[in-house]
Short mmCIF file of C-alpha atoms and ligand atoms in Angstrom, two decimals:
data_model
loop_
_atom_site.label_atom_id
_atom_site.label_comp_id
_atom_site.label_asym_id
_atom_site.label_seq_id
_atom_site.Cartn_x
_atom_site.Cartn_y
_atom_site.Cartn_z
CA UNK A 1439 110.67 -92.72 6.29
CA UNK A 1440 107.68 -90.79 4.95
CA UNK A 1441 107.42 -87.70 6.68
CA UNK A 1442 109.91 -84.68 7.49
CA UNK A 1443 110.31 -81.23 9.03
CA UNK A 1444 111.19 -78.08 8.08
CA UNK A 1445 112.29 -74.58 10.24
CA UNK A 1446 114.83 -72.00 10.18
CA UNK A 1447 115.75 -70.68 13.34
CA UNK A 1448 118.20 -67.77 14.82
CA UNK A 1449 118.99 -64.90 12.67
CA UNK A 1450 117.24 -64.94 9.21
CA UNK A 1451 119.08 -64.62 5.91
CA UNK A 1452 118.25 -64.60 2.55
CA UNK A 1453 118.36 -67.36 0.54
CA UNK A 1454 116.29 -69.44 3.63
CA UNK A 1455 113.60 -70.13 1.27
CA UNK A 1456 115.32 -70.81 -1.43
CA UNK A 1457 116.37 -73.64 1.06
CA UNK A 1458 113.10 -74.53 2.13
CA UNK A 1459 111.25 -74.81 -0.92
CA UNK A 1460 114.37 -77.11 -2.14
CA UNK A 1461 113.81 -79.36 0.79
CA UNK A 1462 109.95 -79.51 0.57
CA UNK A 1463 110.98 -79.94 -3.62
CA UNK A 1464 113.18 -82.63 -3.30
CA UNK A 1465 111.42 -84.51 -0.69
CA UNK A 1466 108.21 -84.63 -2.36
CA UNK A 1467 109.63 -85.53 -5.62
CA UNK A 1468 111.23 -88.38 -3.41
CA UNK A 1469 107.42 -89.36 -2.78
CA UNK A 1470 108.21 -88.22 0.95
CA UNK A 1471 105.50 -86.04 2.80
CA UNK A 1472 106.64 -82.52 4.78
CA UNK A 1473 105.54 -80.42 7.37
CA UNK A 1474 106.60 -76.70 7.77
CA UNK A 1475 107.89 -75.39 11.18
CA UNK A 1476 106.85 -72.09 11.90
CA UNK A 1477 108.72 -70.12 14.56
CA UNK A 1478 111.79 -72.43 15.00
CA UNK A 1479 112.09 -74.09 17.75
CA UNK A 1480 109.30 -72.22 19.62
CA UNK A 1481 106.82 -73.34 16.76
CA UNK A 1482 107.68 -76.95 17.07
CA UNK A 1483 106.89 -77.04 21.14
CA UNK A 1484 103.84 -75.22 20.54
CA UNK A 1485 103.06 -77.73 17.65
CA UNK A 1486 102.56 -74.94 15.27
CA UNK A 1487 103.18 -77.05 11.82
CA UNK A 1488 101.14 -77.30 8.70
CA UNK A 1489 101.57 -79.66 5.61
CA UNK A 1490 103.23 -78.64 2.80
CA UNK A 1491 102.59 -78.40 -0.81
CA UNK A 1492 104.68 -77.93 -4.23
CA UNK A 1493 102.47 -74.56 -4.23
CA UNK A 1494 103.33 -73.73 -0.73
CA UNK A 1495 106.68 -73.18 -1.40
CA UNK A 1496 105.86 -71.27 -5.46
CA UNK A 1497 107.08 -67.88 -5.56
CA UNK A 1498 109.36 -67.83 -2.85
CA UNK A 1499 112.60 -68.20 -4.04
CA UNK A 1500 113.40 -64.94 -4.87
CA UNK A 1501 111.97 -63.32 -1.52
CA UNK A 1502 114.76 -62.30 1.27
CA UNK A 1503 114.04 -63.26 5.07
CA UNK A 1504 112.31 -66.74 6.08
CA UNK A 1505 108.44 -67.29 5.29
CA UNK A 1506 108.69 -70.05 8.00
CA UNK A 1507 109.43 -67.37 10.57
CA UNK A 1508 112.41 -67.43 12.94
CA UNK A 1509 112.36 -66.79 16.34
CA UNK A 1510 114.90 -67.41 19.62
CA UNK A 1511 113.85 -70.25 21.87
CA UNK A 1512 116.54 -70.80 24.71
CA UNK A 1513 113.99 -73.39 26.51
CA UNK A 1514 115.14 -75.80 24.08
CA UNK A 1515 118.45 -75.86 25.32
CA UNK A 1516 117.00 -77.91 28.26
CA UNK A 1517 115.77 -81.45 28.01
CA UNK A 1518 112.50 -80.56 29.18
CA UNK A 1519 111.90 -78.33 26.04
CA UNK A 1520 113.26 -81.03 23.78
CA UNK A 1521 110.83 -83.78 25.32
CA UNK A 1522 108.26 -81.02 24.20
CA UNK A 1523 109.19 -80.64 20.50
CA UNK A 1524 109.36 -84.28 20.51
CA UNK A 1525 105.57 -85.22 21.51
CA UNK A 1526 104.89 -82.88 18.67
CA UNK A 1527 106.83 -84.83 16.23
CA UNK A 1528 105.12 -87.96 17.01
CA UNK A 1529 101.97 -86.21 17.23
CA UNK A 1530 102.24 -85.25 13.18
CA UNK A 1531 104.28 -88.35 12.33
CA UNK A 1532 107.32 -86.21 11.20
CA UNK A 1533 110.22 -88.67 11.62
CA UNK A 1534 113.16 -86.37 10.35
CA UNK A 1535 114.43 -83.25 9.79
CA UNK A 1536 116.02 -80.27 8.73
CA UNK A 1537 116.98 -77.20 10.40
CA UNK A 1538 118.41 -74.14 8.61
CA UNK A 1539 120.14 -71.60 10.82
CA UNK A 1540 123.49 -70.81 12.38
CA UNK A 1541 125.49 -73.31 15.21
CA UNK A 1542 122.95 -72.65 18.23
CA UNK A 1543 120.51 -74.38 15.99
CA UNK A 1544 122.63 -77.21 15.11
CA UNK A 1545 123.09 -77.68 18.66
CA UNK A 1546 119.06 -78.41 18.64
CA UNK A 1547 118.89 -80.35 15.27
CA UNK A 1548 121.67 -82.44 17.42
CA UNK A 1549 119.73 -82.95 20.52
CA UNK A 1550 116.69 -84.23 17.85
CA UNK A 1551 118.91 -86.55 16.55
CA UNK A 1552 120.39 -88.02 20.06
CA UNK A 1553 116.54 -88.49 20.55
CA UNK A 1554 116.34 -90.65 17.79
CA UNK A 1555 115.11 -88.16 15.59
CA UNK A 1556 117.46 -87.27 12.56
CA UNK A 1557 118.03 -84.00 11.63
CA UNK A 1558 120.77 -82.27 9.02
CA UNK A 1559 121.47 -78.66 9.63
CA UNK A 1560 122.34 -75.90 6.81
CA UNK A 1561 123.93 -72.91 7.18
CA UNK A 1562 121.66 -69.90 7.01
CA UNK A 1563 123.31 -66.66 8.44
CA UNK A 1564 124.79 -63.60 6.56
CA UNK A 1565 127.47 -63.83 9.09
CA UNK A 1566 129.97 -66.68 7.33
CA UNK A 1567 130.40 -67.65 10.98
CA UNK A 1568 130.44 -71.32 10.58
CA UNK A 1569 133.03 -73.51 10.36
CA UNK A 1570 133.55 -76.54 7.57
CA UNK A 1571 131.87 -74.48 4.77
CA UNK A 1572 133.55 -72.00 2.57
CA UNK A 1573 130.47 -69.96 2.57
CA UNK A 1574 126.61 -70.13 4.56
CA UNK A 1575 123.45 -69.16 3.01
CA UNK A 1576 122.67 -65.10 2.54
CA UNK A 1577 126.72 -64.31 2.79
CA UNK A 1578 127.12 -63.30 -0.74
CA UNK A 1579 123.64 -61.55 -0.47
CA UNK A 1580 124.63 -59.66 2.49
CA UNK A 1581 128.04 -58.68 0.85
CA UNK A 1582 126.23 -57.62 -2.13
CA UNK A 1583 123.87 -55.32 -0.21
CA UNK A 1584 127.09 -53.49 1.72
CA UNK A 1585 128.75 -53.05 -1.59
CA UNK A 1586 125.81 -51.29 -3.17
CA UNK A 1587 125.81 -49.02 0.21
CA UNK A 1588 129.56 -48.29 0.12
CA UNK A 1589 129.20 -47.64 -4.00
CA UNK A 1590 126.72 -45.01 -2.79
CA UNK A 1591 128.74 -43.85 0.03
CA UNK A 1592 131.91 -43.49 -2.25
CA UNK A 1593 129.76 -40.84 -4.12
CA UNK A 1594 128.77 -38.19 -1.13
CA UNK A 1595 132.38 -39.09 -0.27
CA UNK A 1596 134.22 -38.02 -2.97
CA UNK A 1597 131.70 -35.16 -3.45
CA UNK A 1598 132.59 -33.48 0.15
CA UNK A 1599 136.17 -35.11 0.19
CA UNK A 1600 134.86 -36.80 3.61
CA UNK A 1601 136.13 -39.87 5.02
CA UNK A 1602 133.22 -42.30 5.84
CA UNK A 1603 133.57 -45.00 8.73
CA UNK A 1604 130.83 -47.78 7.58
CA UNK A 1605 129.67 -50.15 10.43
CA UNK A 1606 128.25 -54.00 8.30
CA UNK A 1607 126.93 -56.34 10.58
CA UNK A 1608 128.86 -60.03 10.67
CA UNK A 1609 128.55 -60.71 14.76
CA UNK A 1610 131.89 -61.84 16.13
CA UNK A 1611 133.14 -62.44 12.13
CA UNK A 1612 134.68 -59.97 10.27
CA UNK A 1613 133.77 -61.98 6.84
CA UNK A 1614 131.31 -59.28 5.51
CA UNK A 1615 133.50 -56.72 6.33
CA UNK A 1616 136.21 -58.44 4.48
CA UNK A 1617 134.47 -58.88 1.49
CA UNK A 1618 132.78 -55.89 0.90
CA UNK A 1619 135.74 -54.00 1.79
CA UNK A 1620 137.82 -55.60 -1.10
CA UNK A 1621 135.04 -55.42 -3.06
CA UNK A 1622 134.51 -51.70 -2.72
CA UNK A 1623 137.91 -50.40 -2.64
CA UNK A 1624 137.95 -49.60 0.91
CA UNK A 1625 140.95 -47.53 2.30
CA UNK A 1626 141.24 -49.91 5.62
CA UNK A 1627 138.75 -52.80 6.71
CA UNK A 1628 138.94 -53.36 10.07
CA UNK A 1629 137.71 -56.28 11.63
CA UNK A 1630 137.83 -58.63 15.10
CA UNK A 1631 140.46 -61.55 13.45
CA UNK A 1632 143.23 -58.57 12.69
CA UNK A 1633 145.03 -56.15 15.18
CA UNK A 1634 144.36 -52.54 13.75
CA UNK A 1635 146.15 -48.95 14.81
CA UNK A 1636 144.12 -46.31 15.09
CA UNK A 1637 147.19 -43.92 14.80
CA UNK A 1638 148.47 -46.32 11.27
CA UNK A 1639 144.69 -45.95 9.98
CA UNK A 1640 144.95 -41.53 10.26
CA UNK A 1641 148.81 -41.87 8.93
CA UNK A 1642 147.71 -43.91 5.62
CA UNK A 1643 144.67 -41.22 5.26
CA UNK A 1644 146.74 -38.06 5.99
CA UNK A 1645 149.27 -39.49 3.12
CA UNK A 1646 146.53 -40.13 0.52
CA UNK A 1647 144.78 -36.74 1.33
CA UNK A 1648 148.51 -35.62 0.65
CA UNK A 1649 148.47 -37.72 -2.54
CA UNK A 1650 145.33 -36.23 -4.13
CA UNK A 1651 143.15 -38.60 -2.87
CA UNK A 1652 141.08 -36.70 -0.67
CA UNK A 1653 137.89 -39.15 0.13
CA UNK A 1654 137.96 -42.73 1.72
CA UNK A 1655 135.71 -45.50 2.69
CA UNK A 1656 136.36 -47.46 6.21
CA UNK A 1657 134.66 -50.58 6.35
CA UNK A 1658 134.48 -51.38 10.26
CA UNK A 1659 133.02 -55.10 11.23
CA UNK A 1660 130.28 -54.45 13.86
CA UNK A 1661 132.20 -57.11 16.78
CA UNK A 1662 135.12 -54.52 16.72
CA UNK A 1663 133.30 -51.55 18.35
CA UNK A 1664 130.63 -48.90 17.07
CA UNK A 1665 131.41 -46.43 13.58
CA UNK A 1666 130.82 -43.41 16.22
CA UNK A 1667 133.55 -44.62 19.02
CA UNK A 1668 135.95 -45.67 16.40
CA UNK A 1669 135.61 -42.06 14.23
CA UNK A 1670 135.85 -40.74 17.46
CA UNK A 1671 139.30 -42.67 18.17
CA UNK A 1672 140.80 -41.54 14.47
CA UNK A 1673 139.36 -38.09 15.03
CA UNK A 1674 142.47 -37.79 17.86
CA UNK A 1675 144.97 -37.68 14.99
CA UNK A 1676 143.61 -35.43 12.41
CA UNK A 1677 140.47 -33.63 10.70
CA UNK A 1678 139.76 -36.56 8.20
CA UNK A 1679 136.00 -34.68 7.46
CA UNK A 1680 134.72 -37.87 9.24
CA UNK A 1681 131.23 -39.37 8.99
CA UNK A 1682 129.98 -42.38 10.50
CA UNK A 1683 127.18 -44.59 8.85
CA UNK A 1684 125.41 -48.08 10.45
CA UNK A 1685 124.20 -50.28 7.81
CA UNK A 1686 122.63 -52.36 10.36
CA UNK A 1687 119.63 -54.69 9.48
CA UNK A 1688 119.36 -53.20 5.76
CA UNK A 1689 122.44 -55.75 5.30
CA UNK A 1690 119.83 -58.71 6.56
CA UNK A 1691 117.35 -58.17 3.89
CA UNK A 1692 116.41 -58.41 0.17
CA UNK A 1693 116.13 -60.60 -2.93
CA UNK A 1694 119.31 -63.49 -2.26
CA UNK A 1695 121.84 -63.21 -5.17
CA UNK A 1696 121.55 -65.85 -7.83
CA UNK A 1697 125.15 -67.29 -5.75
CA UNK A 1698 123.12 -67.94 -2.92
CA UNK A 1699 119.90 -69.25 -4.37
CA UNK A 1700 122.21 -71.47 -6.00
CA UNK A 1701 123.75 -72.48 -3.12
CA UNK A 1702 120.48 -73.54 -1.08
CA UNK A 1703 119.47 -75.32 -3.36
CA UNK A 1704 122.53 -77.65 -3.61
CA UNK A 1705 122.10 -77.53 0.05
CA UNK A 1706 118.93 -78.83 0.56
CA UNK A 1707 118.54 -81.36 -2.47
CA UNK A 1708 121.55 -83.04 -0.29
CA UNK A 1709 119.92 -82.79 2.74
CA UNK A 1710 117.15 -84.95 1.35
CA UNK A 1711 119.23 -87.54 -0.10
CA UNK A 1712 121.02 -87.52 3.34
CA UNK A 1713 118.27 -87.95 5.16
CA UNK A 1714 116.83 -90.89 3.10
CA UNK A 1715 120.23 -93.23 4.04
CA UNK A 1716 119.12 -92.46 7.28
CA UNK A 1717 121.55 -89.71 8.19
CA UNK A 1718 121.61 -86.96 11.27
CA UNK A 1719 123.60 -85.02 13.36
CA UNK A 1720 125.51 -83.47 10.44
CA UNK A 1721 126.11 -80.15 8.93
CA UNK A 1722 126.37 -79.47 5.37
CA UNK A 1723 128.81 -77.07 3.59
CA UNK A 1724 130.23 -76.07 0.40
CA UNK A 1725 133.99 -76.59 -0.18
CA UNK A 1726 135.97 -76.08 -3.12
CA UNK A 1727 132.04 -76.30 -4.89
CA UNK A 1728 131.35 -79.68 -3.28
CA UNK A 1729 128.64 -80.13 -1.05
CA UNK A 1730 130.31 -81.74 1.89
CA UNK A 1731 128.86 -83.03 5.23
CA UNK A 1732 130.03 -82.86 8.66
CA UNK A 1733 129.32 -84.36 12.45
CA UNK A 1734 127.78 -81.76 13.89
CA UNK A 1735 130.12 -82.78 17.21
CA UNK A 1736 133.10 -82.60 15.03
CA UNK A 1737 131.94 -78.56 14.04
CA UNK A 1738 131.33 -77.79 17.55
CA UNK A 1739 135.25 -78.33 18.15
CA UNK A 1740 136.41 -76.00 15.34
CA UNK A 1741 136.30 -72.50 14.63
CA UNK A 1742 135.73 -70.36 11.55
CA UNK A 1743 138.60 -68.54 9.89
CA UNK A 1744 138.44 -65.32 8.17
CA UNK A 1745 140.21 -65.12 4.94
CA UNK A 1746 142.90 -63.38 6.02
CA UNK A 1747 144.36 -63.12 2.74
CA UNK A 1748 141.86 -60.93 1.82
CA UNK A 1749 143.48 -58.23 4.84
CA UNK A 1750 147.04 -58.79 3.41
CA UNK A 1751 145.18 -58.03 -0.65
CA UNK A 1752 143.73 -55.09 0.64
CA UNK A 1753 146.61 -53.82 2.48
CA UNK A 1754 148.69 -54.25 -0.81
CA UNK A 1755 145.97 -52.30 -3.05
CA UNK A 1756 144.39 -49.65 -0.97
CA UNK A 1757 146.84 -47.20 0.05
P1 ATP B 49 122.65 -66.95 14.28
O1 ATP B 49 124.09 -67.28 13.97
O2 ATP B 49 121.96 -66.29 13.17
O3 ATP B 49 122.46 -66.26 15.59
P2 ATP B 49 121.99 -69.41 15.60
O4 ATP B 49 121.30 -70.64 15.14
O5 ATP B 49 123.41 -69.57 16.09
O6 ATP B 49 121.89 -68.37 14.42
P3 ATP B 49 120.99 -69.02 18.30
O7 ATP B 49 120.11 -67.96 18.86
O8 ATP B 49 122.30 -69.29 18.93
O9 ATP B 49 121.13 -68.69 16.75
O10 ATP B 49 120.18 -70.41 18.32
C1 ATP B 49 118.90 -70.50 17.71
C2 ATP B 49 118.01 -71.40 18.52
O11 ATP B 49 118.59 -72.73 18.56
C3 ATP B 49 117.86 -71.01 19.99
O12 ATP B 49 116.92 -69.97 20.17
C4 ATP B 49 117.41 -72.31 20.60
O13 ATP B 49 116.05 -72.53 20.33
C5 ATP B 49 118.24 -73.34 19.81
N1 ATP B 49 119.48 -73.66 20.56
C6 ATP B 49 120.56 -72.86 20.76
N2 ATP B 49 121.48 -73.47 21.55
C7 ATP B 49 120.97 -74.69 21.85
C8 ATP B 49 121.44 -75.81 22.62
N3 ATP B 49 122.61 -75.78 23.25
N4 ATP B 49 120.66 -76.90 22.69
C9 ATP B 49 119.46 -76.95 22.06
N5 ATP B 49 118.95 -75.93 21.33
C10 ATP B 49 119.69 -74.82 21.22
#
């Protein structure tokens, strides 16, 4: 093998070029030759790819987002789309790959593969959404960001004694929310894996008002409903002085913490290595601080847990 690929595609997160300038790294210190991906998917069927250099990828690492670009491309999903990516593959030579994004990706890095074209997926997304890895690439980042918001939050709070409801993205997963929300002290975290009562949420702030504590921080994971619709529901059972802020895409951005630059780099070093013993079709994650892979196939058939145990801590401190 001489030649491999790089893209990110589906939601960007920092720490993706921390990732890619490990791959390009480690490959050409392997004596191997890469090509960049712009665009995902999309950028491969259009052919737009460029050769990389050690310089290329300088000065990136600390940067937030994806300077490969990262865009949706359902076409690909269809074999007709893959044939496409495929003449441009043979058109630059690129014999492998790697593919940094969340599981709709994989599924593409696995159709590559199935075409005889290996390619190793990481897990880029803020969202902790995939399953096999104790963490993905720009989770800790993304955590890191809400904390700062809800340590600024916390201070309007307590100045007005108002109850703030704060929306943090995560999709479907409640992980950010979770993790922030221990992190930051929040009153109640409420999130898609847990059942939550509206009616138990205004009891425990009507007693803490009672208790002297008369300001609180709700840290609401976007896939259970909107901050205004659920203030709304808790505004039934009491004046809590409620606000509701979105952090919305804020929570995508900035410099990755040194956690997650860490943790692409592990990730794509390995990727490398894997895809000189002529591996594909697997996922790498981090468990227990190992850098683990897994058949793509054999991801597709499990799900991601929330720590839970992180609800049950934060039931037992915030009160
Ligand atoms: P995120 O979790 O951030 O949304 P993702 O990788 O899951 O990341 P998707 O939009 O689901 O994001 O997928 C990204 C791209 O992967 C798609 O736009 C498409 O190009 C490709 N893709 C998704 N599903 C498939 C599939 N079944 N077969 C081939 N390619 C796919």
């Amino acid at each position: 093998m001489k030649r491999i690929g790089i893209l990110t595609s589906g939601g960007d997160a920092p720490g993706m070029n921390a990732a890619i300038r490990a791959v390009a790294r480690k490959a050409m210190h392997e004596g191997l030759e890469v090509y960049g991906i712009n665009y995902g998917y999309a950028g491969l069927v259009a052919g737009d790819i460029f050769k990389m250099d050690p310089i290329t990828v300088g000065d990136k690492i600390q940067r937030g987002g994806t300077f490969l670009y990262s865009a949706r491309y359902p076409e690909f999903a269809q074999v007709e789309g893959q044939l496409k990516g495929i003449e441009q593959l043979k058109k630059f030579g690129i014999e492998a790959l790697v593919v940094i994004g969340g599981d709709g990706s994989y599924h593409g890095a696995l159709r590559l593969t199935e075409h005889g074209y290996n390619a190793i997926g990481l897990p880029g997304t803020i969202d902790n959404d995939i399953p096999f890895t104790d963490q993905t690439i720009g989770f800790d980042t993304a955590v890191n960001t809400v904390l700062e918001s809800i340590d600024r939050i916390r201070d309007t709070a307590a100045s007005h004694e108002r109850t703030f409801v704060v929306e943090v993205m995560g999709r479907g997963a409640g992980d950010i929310a979770l993790w922030a929300g221990v992190a930051g002290g929040a009153q109640d975290i409420i999130i898609p894996e847990h059942d939550f009562d509206v009616k138990a949420v205004a009891d425990k702030l009507r007693t803490s008002r009672e208790h002297g504590q008369k300001h609180a921080v709700i840290v609401l994971a976007e896939g259970v409903m909107h901050a205004d619709e659920f203030s709304e529901k808790l505004s039934e059972y009491g004046d809590f002085h409620l606000r509701s802020t979105v952090l919305g895409h804020v929570v995508r951005g900035g410099a990755p913490t040194a956690s997650d630059r860490v943790l692409a780099s592990r990730l794509g070093s390995k990727a490398v290595e894997l895809l000189l013993e002529g591996k594909g079709g697997v996922a790498l994650g981090i468990e227990k601080n190992e850098i683990i892979a897994h058949d793509m196939l054999d991801l597709f058939n499990h799900k991601h847990h929330a720590m839970l145990d992180l609800y049950d801590l934060n039931e037992d401190l915030a009160y």
